[in-house]
Coordinates of N, CA and C in Angstrom, one line a residue:
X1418 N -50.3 -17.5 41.7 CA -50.0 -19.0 41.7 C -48.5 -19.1 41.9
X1419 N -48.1 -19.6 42.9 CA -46.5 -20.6 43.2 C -46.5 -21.5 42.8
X1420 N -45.2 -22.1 42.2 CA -44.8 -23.4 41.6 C -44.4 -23.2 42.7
X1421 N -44.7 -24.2 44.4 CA -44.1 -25.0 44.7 C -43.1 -26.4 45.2
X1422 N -43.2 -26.8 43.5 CA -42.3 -27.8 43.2 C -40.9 -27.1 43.3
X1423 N -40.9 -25.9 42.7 CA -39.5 -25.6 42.0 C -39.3 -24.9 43.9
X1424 N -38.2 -25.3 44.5 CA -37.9 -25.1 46.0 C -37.3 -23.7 45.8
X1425 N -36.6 -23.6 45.3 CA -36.4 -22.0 44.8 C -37.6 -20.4 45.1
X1426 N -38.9 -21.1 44.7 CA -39.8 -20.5 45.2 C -40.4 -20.0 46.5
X1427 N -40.0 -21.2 47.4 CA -40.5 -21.1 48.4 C -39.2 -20.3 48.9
X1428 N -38.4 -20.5 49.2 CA -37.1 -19.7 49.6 C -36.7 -18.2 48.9
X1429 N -37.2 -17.8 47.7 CA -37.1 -16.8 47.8 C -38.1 -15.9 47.2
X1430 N -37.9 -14.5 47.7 CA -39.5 -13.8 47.1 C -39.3 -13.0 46.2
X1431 N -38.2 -12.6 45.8 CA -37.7 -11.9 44.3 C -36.9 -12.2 43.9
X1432 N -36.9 -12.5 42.7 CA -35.9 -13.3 42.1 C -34.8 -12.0 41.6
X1433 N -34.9 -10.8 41.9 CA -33.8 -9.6 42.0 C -34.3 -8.8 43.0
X1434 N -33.2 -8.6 43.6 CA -31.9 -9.2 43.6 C -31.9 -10.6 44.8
X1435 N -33.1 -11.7 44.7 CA -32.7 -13.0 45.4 C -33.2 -12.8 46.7
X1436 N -34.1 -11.9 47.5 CA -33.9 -11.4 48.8 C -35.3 -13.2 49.4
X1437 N -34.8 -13.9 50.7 CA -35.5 -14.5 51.1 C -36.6 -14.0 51.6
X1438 N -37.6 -15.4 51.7 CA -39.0 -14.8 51.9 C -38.6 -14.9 53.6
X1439 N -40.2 -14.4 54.3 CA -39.7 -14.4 56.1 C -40.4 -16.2 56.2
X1440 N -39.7 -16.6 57.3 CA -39.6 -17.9 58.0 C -41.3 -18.5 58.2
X1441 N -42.1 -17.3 58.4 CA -43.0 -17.6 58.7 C -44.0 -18.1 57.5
X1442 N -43.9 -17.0 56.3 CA -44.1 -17.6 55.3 C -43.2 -19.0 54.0
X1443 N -42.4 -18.9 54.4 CA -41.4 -20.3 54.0 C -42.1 -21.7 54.8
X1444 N -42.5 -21.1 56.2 CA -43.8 -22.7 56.7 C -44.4 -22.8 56.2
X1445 N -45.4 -21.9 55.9 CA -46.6 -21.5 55.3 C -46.9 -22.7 53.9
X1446 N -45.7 -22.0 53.1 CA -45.2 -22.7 51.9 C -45.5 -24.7 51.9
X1447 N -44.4 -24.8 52.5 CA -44.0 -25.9 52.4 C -45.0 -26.7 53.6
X1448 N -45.9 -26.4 54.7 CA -46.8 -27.2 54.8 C -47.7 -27.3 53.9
X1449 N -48.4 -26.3 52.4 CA -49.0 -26.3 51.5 C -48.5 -27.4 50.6
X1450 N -47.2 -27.5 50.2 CA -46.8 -28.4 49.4 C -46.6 -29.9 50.1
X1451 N -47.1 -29.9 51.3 CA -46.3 -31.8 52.0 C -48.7 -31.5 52.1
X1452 N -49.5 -30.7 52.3 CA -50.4 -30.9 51.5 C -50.9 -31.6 50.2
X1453 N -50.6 -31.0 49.5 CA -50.6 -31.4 48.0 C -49.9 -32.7 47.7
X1454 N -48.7 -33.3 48.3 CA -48.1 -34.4 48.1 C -49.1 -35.3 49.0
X1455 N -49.4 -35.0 49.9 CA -50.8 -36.1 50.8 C -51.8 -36.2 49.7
X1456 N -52.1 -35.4 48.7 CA -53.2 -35.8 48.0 C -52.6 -36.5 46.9
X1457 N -51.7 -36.5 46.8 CA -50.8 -37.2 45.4 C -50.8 -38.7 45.9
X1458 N -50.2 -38.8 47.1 CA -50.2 -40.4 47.7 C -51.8 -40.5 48.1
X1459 N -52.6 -40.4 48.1 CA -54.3 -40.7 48.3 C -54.3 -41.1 46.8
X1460 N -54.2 -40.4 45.8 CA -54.5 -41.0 44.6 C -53.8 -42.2 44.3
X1461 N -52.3 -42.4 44.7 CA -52.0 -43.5 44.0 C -52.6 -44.5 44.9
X1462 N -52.8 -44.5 46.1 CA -53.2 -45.9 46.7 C -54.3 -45.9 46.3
X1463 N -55.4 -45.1 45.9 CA -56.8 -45.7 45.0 C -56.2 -46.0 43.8
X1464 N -55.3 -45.6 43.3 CA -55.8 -46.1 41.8 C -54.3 -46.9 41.5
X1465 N -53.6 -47.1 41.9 CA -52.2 -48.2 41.7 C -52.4 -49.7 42.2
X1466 N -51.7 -50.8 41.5 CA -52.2 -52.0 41.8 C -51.2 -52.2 43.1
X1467 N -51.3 -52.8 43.7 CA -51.2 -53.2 45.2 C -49.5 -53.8 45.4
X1468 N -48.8 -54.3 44.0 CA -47.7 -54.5 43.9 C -46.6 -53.4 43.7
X1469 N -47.3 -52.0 42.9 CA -47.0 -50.7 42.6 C -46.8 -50.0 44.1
X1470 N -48.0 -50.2 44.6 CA -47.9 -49.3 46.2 C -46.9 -50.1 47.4
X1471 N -46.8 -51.3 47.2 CA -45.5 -51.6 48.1 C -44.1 -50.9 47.4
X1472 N -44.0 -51.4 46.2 CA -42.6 -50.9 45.7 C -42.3 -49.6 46.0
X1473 N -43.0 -48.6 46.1 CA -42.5 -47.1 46.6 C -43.0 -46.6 47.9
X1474 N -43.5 -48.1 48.8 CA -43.3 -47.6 50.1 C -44.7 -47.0 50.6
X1475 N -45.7 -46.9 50.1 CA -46.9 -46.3 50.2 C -47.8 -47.7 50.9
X1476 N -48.4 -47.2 52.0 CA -48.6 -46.2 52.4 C -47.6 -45.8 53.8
X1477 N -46.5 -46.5 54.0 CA -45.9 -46.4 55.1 C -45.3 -44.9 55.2
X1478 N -44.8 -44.4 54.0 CA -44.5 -43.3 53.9 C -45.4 -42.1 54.8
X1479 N -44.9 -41.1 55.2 CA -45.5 -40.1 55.7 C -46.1 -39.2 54.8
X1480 N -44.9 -39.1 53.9 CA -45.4 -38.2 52.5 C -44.4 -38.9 51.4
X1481 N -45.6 -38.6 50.1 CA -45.1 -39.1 48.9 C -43.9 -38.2 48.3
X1482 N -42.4 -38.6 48.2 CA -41.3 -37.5 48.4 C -40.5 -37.6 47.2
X1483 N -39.5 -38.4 47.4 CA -38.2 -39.0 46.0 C -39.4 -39.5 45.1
X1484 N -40.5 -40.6 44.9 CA -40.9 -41.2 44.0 C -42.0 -40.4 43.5
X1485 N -42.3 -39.1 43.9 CA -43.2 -38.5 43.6 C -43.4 -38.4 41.6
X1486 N -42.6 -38.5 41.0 CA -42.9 -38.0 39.5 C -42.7 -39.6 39.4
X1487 N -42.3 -40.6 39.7 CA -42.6 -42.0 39.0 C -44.3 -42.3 39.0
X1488 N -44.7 -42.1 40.4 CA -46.3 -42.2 40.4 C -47.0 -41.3 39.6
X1489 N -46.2 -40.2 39.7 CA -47.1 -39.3 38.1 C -47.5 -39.8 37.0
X1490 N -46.3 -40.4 36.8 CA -46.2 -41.4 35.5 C -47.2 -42.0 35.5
X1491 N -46.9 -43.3 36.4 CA -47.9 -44.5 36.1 C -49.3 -43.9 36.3
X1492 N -49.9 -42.9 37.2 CA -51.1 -42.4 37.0 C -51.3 -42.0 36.0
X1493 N -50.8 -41.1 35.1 CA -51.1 -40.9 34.0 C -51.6 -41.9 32.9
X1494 N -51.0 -42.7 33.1 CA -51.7 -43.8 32.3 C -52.8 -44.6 32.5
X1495 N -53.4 -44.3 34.2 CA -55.3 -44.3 34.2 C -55.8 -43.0 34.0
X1496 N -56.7 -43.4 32.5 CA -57.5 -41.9 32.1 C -58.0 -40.9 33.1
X1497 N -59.1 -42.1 34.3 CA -59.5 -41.3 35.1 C -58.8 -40.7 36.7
X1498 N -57.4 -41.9 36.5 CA -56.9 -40.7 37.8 C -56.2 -39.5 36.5
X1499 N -56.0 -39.9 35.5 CA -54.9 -38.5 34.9 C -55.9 -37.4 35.5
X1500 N -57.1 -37.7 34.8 CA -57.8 -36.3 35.2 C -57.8 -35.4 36.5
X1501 N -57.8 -36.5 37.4 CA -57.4 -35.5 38.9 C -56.4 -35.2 39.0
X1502 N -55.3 -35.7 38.0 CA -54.1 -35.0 38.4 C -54.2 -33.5 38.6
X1503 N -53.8 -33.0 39.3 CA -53.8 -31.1 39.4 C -52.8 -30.4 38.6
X1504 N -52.7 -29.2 38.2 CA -51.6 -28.5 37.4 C -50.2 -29.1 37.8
X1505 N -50.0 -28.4 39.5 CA -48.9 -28.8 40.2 C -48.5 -30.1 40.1
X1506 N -49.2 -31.1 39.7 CA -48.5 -32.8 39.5 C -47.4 -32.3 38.4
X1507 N -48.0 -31.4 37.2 CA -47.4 -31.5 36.3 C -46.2 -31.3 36.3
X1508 N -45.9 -30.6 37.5 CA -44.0 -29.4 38.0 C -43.4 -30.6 38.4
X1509 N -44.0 -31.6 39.0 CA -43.1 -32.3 40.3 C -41.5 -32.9 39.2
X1510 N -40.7 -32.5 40.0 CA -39.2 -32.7 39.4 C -38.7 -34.2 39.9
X1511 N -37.7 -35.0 39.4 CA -37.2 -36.3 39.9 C -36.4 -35.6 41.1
X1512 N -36.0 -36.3 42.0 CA -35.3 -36.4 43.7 C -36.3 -36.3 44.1
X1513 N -35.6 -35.5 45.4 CA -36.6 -35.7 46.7 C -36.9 -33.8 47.0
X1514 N -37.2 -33.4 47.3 CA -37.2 -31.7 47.6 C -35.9 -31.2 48.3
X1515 N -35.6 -32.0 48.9 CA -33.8 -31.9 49.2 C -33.2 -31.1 48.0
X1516 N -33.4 -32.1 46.9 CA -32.5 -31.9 45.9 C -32.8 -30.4 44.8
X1517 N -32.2 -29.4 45.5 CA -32.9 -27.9 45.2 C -31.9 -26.8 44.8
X1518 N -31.3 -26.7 44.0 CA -30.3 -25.5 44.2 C -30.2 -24.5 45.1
X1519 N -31.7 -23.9 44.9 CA -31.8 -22.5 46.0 C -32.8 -22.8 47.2
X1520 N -32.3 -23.6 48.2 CA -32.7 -23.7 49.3 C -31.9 -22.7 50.6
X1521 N -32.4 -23.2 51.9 CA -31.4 -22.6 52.8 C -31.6 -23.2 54.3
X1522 N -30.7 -23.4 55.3 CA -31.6 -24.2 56.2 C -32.6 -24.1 57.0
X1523 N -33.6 -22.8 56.4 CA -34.5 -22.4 57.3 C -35.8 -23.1 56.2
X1524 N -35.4 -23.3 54.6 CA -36.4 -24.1 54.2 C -36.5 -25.6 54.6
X1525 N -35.1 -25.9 54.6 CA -34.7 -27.7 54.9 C -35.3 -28.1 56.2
X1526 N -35.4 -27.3 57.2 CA -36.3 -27.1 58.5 C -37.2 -27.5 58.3
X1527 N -38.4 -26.0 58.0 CA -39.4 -26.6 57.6 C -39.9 -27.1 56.8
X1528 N -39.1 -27.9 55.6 CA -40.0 -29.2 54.9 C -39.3 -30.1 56.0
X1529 N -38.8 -30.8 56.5 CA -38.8 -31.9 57.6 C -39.9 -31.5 58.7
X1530 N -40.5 -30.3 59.1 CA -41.2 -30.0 60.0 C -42.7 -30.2 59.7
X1531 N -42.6 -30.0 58.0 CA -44.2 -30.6 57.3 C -44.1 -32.0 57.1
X1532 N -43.2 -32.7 57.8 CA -43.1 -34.3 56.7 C -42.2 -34.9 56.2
X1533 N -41.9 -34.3 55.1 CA -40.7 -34.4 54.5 C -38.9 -35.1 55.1
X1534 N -39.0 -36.5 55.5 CA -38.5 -37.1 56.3 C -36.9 -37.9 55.7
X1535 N -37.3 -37.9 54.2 CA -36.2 -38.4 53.5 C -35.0 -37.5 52.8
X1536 N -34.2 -37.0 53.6 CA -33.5 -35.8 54.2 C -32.1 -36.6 53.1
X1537 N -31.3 -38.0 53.3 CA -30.1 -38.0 53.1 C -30.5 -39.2 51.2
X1538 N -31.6 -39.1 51.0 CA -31.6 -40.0 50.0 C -30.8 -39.6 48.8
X1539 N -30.0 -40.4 47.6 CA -29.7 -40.2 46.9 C -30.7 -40.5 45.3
X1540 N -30.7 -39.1 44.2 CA -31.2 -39.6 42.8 C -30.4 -39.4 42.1
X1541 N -30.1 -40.6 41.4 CA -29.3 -41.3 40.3 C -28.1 -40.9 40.9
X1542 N -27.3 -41.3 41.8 CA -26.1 -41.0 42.6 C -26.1 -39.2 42.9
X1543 N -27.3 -38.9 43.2 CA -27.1 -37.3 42.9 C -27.3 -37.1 44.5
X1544 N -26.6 -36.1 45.7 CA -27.0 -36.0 46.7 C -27.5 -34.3 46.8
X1545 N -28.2 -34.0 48.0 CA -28.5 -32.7 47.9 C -27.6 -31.4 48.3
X1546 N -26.1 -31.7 48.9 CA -25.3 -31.2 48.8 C -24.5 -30.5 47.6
X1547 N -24.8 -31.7 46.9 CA -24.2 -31.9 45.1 C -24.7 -30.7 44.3
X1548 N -26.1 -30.1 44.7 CA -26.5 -29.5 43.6 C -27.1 -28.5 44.8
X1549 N -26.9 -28.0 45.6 CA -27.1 -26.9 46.1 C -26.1 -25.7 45.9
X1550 N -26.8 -24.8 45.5 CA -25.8 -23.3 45.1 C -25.4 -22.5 46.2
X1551 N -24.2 -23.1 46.4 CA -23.3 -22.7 47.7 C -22.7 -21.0 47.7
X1552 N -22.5 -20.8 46.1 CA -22.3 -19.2 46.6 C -23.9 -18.0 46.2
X1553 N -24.3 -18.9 45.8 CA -25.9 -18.2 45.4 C -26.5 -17.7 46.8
X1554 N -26.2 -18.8 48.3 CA -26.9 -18.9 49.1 C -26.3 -17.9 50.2
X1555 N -24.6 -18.0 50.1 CA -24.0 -17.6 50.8 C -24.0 -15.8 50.1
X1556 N -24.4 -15.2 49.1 CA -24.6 -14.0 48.8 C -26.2 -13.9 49.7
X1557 N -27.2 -14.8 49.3 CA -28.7 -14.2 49.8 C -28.9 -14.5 51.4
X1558 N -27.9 -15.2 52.0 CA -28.6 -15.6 53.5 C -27.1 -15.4 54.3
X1559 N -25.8 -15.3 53.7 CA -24.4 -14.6 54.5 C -24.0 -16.0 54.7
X1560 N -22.7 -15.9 55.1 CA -21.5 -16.8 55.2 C -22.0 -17.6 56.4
X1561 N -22.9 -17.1 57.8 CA -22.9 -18.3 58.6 C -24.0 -19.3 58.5
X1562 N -25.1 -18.7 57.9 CA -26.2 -19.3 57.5 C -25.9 -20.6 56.5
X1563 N -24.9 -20.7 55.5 CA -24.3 -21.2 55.0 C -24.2 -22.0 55.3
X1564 N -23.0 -21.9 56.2 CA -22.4 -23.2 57.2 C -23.4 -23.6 57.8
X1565 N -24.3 -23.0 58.0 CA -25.3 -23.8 59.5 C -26.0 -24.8 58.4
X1566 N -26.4 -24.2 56.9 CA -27.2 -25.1 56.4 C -26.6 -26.6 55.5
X1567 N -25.0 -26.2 55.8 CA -24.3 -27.4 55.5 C -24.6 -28.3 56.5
X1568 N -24.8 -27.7 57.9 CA -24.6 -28.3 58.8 C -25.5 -29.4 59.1
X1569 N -26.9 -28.5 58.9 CA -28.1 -29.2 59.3 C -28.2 -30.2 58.2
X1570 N -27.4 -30.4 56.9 CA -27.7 -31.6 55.8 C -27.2 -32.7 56.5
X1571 N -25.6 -32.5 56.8 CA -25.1 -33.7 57.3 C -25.7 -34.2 58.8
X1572 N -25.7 -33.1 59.4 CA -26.4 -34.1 60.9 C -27.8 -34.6 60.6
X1573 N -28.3 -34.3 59.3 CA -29.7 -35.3 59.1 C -29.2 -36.7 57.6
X1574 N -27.8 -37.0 57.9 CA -27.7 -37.8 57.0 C -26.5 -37.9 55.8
X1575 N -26.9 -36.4 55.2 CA -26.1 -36.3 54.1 C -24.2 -36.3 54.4
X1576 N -24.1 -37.3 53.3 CA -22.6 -37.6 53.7 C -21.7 -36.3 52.9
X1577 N -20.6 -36.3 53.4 CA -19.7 -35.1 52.6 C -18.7 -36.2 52.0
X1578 N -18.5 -37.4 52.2 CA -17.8 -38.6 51.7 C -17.9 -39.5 50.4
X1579 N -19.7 -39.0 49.9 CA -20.2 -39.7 48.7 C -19.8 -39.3 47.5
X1580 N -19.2 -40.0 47.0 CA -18.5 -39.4 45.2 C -19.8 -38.9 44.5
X1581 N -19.3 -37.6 43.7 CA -19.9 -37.3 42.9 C -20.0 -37.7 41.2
X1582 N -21.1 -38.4 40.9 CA -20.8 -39.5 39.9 C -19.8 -38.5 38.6
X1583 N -19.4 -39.5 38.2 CA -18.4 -38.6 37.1 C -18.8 -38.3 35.8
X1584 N -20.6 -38.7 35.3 CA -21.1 -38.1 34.2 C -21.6 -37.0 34.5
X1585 N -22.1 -36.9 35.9 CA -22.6 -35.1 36.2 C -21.0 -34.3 35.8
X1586 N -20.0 -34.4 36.6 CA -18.6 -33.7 36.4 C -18.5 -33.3 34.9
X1587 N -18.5 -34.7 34.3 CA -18.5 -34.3 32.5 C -19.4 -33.2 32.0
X1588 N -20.5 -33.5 32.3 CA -21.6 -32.8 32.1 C -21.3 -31.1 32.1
X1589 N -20.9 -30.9 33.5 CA -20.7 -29.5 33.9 C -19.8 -28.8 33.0
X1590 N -18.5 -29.9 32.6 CA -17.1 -29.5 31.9 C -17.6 -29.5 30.6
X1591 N -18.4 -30.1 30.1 CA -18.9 -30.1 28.5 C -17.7 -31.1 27.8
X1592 N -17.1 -32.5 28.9 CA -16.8 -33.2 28.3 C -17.9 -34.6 28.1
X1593 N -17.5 -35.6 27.0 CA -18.0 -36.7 26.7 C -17.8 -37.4 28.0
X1594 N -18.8 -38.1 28.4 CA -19.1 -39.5 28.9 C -17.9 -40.4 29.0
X1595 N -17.0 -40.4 28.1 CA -16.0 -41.7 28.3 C -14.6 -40.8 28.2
X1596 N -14.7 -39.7 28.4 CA -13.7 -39.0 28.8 C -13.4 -39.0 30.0
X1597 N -11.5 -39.6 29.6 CA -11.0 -39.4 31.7 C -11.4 -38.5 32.5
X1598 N -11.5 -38.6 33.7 CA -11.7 -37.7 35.1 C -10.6 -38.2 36.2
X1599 N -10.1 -36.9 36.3 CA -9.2 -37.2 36.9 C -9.4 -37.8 38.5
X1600 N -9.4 -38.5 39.3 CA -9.5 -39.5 39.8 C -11.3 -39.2 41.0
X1601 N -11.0 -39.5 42.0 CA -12.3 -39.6 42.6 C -12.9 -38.1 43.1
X1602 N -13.7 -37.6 42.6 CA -14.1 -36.5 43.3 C -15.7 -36.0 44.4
X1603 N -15.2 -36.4 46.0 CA -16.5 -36.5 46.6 C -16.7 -35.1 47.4
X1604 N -18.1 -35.3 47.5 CA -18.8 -34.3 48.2 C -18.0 -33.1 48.6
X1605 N -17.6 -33.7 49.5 CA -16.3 -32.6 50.5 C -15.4 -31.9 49.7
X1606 N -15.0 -32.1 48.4 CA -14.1 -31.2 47.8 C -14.9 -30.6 46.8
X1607 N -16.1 -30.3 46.8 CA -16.7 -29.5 46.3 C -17.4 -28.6 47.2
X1608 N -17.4 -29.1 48.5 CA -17.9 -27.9 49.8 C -16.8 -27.4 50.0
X1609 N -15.5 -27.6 50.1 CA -14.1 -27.1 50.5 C -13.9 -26.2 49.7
X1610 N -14.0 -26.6 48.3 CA -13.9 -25.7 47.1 C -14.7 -24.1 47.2
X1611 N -15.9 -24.0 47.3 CA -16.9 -22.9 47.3 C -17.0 -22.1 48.0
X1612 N -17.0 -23.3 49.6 CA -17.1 -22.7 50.8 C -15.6 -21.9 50.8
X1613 N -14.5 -22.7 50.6 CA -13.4 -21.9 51.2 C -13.2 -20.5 50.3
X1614 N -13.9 -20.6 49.1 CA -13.6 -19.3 48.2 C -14.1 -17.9 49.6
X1615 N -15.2 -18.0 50.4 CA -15.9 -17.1 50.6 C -15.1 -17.3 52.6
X1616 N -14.7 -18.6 53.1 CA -14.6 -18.7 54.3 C -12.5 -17.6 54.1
X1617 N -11.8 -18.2 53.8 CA -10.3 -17.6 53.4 C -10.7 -15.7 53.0
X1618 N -11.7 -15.4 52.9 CA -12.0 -14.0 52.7 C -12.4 -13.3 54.3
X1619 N -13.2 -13.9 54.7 CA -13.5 -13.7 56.2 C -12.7 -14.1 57.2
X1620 N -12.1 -15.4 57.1 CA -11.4 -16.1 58.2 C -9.7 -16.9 57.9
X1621 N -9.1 -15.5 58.2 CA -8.0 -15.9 57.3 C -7.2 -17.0 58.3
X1622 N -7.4 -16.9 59.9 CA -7.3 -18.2 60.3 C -7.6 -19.7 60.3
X1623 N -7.3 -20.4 59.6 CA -7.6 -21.6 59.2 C -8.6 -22.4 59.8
X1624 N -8.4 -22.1 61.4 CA -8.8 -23.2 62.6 C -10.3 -22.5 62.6
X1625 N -11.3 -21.5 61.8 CA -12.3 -21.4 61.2 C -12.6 -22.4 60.3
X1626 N -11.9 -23.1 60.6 CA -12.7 -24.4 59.1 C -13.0 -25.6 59.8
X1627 N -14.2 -25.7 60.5 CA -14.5 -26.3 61.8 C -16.2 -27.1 61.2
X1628 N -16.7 -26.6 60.3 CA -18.3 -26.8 60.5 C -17.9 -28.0 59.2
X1629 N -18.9 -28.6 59.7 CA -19.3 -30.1 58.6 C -17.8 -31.1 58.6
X1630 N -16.6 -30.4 59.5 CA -16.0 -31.2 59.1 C -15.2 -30.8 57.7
X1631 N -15.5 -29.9 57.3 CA -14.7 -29.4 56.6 C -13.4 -29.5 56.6
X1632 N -12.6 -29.3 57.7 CA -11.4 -29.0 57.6 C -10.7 -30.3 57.8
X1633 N -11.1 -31.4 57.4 CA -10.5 -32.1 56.5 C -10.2 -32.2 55.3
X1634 N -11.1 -31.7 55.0 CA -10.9 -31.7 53.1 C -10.1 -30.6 52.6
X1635 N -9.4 -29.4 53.4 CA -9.2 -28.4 52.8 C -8.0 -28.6 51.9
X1636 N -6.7 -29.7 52.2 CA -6.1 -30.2 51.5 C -6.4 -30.1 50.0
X1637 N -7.8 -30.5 49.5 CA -8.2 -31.1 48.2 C -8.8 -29.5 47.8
X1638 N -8.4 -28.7 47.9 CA -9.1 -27.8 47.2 C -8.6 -27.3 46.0
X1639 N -7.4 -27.8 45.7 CA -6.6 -27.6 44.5 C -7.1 -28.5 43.2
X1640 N -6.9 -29.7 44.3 CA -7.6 -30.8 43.4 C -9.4 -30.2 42.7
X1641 N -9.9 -29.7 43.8 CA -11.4 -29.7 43.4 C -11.4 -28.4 42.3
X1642 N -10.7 -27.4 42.2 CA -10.1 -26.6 41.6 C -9.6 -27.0 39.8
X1643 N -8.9 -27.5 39.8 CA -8.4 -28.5 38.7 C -10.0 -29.3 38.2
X1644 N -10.3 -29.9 39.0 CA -11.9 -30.8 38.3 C -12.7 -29.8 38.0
X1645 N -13.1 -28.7 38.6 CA -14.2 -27.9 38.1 C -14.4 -27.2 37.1
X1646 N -12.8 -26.8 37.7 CA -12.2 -25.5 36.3 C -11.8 -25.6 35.5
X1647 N -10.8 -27.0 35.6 CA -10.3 -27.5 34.4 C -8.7 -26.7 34.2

């Protein structure tokens, strides 16, 4: 049994040392899981009141994606759909499957190739840039894969411009909630930050800082430095 919720799964086949699964099975995967979300959205439109299925978009939706664990919810609360809920309801995480640490762009592919259409959505100011493990990915799939899977976020949406809200930042630093942050810190200087650790090792010419747009932000890498690290 695969937890397919957790995207980490599908993308990789041993968790030591991290080695990806092959392409062919990574479809395999994720047409199984935009499966199982088609049966998730069948349930709620039988069993949710008709004001419930406009508010999340159902049935226009292709597949049931970001709102997937709110409908959990409210299902759960009819006895007899809980029951058909399946194990797998039980995994489904808040965002959208975007939002994955250990992905890579050959998974981000094919979940958009099973469905999976809401590519640039934000949960709770959180984007999937934000929480992807940039040197995790760049160890299991190499420095251009990397870039290419930066690449393919933003040409389907995701901005490198969107602040990253400043209670995640706290959060990370293990400070309080109403503790200063030092001033705005978006997307881009946390790609400039990670990425440049691994790109300035390979490409000591600058004019390599070409993908996503990056090399704008390279400026702020001190700054992004200072916010992370403290």
């Amino acid at each position: 049994y695969i937890n397919l919720e957790d995207i980490g799964n599908i993308e990789i086949r041993d968790p030591w040392p991290g080695l990806p699964r092959s392409n062919d099975m990574i479809m395999l995967l994720c047409r199984e899981l935009a499966k199982r979300r088609s049966v998730l959205q069948s349930l709620a439109l039988e069993w949710l009141p008709s004001d419930r299925i406009q508010h999340y978009g159902l049935p226009g939706r292709l597949l049931l994606d970001h709102h997937a664990l709110e409908v959990i919810r409210e299902l759960e609360l009819h006895l007899a759909a809980n029951s058909r809920l399946q194990k797998w309801a039980r995994q489904v995480r808040r965002g959208s499957v975007y939002h994955a640490s250990h992905s890579s762009r050959t998974v981000a592919r094919s979940l958009f190739a099973a469905g999976f259409d809401s590519v640039h959505l934000l949960c709770d100011g959180i984007s999937p840039l934000m929480v992807l493990d940039i040197q995790e990915l760049r160890q299991r799939r190499g420095l251009p894969e990397l870039l290419n899977t930066i690449d393919w976020y933003v040409e389907h949406g995701v901005s490198l411009q969107t602040p990253i809200p400043k209670v995640a930042i706290a959060l990370k630093k293990g400070l309080h909630r109403d503790e200063a942050l030092p001033g705005e810190f978006l997307t881009a200087h946390r790609i400039s930050y990670f990425v440049g650790l691994s790109l300035w090792r390979h490409f000591p010419d600058q004019g390599a800082l070409t993908h996503a747009g990056i090399s704008t932000c390279t400026e702020s890498t001190a700054k992004a430095k200072q916010i992370l690290c403290g």
